[in-house]
GROMACS .gro file of C-alpha atoms in nm:
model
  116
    1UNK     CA    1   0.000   0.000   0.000
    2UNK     CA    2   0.269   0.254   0.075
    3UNK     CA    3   0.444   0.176  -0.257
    4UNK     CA    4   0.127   0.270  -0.434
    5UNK     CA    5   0.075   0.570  -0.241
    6UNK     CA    6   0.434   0.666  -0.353
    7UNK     CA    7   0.357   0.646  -0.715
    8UNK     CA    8   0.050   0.774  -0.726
    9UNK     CA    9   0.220   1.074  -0.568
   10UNK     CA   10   0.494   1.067  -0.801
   11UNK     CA   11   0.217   1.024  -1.064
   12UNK     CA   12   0.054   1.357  -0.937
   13UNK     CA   13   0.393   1.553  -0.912
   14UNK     CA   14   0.451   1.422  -1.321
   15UNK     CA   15   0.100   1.522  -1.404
   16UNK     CA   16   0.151   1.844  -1.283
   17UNK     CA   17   0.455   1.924  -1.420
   18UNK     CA   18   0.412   1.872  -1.794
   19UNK     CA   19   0.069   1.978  -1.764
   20UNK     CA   20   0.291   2.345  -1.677
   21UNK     CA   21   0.487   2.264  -1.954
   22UNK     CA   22   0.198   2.244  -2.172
   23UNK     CA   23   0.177   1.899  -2.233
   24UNK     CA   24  -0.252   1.818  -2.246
   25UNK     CA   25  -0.263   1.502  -2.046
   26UNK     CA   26  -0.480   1.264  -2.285
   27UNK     CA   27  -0.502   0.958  -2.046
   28UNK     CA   28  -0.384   0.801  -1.687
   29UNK     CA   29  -0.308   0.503  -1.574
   30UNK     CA   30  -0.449   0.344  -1.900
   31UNK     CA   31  -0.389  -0.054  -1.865
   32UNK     CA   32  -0.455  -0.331  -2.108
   33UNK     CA   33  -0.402  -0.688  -2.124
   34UNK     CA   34  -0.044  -0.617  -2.224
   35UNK     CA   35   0.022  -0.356  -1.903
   36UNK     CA   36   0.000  -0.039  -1.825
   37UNK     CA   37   0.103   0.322  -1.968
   38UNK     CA   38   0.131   0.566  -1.635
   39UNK     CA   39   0.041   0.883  -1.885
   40UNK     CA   40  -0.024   0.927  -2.206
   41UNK     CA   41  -0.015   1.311  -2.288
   42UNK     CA   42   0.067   1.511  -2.662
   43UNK     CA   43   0.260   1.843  -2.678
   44UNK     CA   44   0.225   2.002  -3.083
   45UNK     CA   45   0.131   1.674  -3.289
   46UNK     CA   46   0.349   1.436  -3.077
   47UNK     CA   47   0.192   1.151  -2.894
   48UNK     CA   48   0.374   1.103  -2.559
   49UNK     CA   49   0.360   0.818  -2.373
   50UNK     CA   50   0.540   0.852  -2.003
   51UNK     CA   51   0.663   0.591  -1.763
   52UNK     CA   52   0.684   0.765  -1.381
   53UNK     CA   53   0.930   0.639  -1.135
   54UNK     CA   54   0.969   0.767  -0.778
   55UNK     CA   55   1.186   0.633  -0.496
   56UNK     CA   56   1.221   0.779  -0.139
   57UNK     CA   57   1.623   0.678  -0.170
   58UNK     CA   58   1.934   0.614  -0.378
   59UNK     CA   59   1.951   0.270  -0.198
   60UNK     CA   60   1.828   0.056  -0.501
   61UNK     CA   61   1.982   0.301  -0.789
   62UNK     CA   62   1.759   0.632  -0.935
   63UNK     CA   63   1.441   0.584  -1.028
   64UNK     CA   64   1.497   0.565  -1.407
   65UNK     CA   65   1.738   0.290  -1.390
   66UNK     CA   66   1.386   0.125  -1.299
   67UNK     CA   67   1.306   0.116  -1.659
   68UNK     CA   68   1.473  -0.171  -1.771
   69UNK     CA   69   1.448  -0.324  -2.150
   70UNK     CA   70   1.160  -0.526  -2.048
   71UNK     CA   71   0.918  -0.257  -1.898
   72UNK     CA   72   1.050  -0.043  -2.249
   73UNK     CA   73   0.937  -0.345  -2.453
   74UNK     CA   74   0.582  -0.383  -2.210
   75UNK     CA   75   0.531   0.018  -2.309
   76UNK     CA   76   0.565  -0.023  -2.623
   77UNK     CA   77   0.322  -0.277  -2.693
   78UNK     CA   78   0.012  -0.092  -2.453
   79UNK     CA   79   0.111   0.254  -2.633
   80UNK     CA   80   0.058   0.018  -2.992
   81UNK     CA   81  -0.265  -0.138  -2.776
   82UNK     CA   82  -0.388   0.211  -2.716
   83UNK     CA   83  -0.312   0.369  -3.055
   84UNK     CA   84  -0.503   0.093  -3.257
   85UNK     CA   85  -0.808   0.128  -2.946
   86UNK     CA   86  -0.818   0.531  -3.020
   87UNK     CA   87  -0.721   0.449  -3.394
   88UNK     CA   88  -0.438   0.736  -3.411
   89UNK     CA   89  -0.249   0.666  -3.715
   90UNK     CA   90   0.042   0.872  -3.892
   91UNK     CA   91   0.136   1.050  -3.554
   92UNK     CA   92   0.502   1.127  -3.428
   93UNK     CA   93   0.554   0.980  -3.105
   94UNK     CA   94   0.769   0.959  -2.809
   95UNK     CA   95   0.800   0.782  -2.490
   96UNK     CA   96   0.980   0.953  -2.215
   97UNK     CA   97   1.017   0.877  -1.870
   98UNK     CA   98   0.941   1.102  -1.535
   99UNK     CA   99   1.171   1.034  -1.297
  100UNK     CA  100   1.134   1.178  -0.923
  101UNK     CA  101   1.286   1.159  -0.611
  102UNK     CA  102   1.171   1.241  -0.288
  103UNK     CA  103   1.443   1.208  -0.031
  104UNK     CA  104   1.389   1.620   0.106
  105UNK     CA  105   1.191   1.902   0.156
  106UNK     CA  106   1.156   1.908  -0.216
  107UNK     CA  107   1.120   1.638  -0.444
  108UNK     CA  108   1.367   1.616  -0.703
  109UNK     CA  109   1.199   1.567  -1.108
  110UNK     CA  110   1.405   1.501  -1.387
  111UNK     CA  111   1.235   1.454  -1.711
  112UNK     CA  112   1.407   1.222  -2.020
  113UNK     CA  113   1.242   1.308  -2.355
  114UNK     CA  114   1.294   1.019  -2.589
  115UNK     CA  115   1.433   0.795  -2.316
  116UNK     CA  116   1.347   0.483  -2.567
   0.00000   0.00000   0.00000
């Protein structure tokens, strides 16, 4: 339960941040038999589908190391899963990840455009 409540703050924190950066935030937490897509958001014409990761700590690595070739591959096929569901053909797209710490008074968001 905790590590739920930690993403879905870290969730909150992405949200909000490339919502200021005037991303329009198109879909959360969209799942499908093949997984699940934390946000799926366009900025201009680009589709962009993010992966969030938040840790408290350093202990385990940072939280993008958390995106390993095999969750890449899993958000790959949803984001195929939810363009053929939405039928959005012929659009550029990206998938970048949100990564955020929270380990002091203020949390600590780095954001990788392109990060696959």
């Amino acid at each position: 339960m905790i590590k739920q409540a930690l993403g879905r703050q870290g969730e909150e924190l992405a949200a909000s941040y490339l919502q200021a950066q005037g991303y329009l935030i198109l879909t959360r937490n969209y799942r499908c038999r093949e997984g699940e897509i934390d946000i799926i958001c366009e900025v201009g014409r680009t589709l962009v589908f993010v992966e969030v990761k938040t840790r408290r700590s350093l202990t385990f690595g940072s939280p993008e190391e958390a995106v390993t070739l095999r969750k890449q591959d899993t958000i790959r096929r949803v984001a195929m899963h939810w363009l053929r569901e939405q039928q959005m053909y012929r659009r550029d797209l990206r998938f970048d990840v949100v990564s955020i710490l929270l380990t002091g008074e203020e949390p600590k968001l780095s954001h990788i455009k392109n990060a696959f």
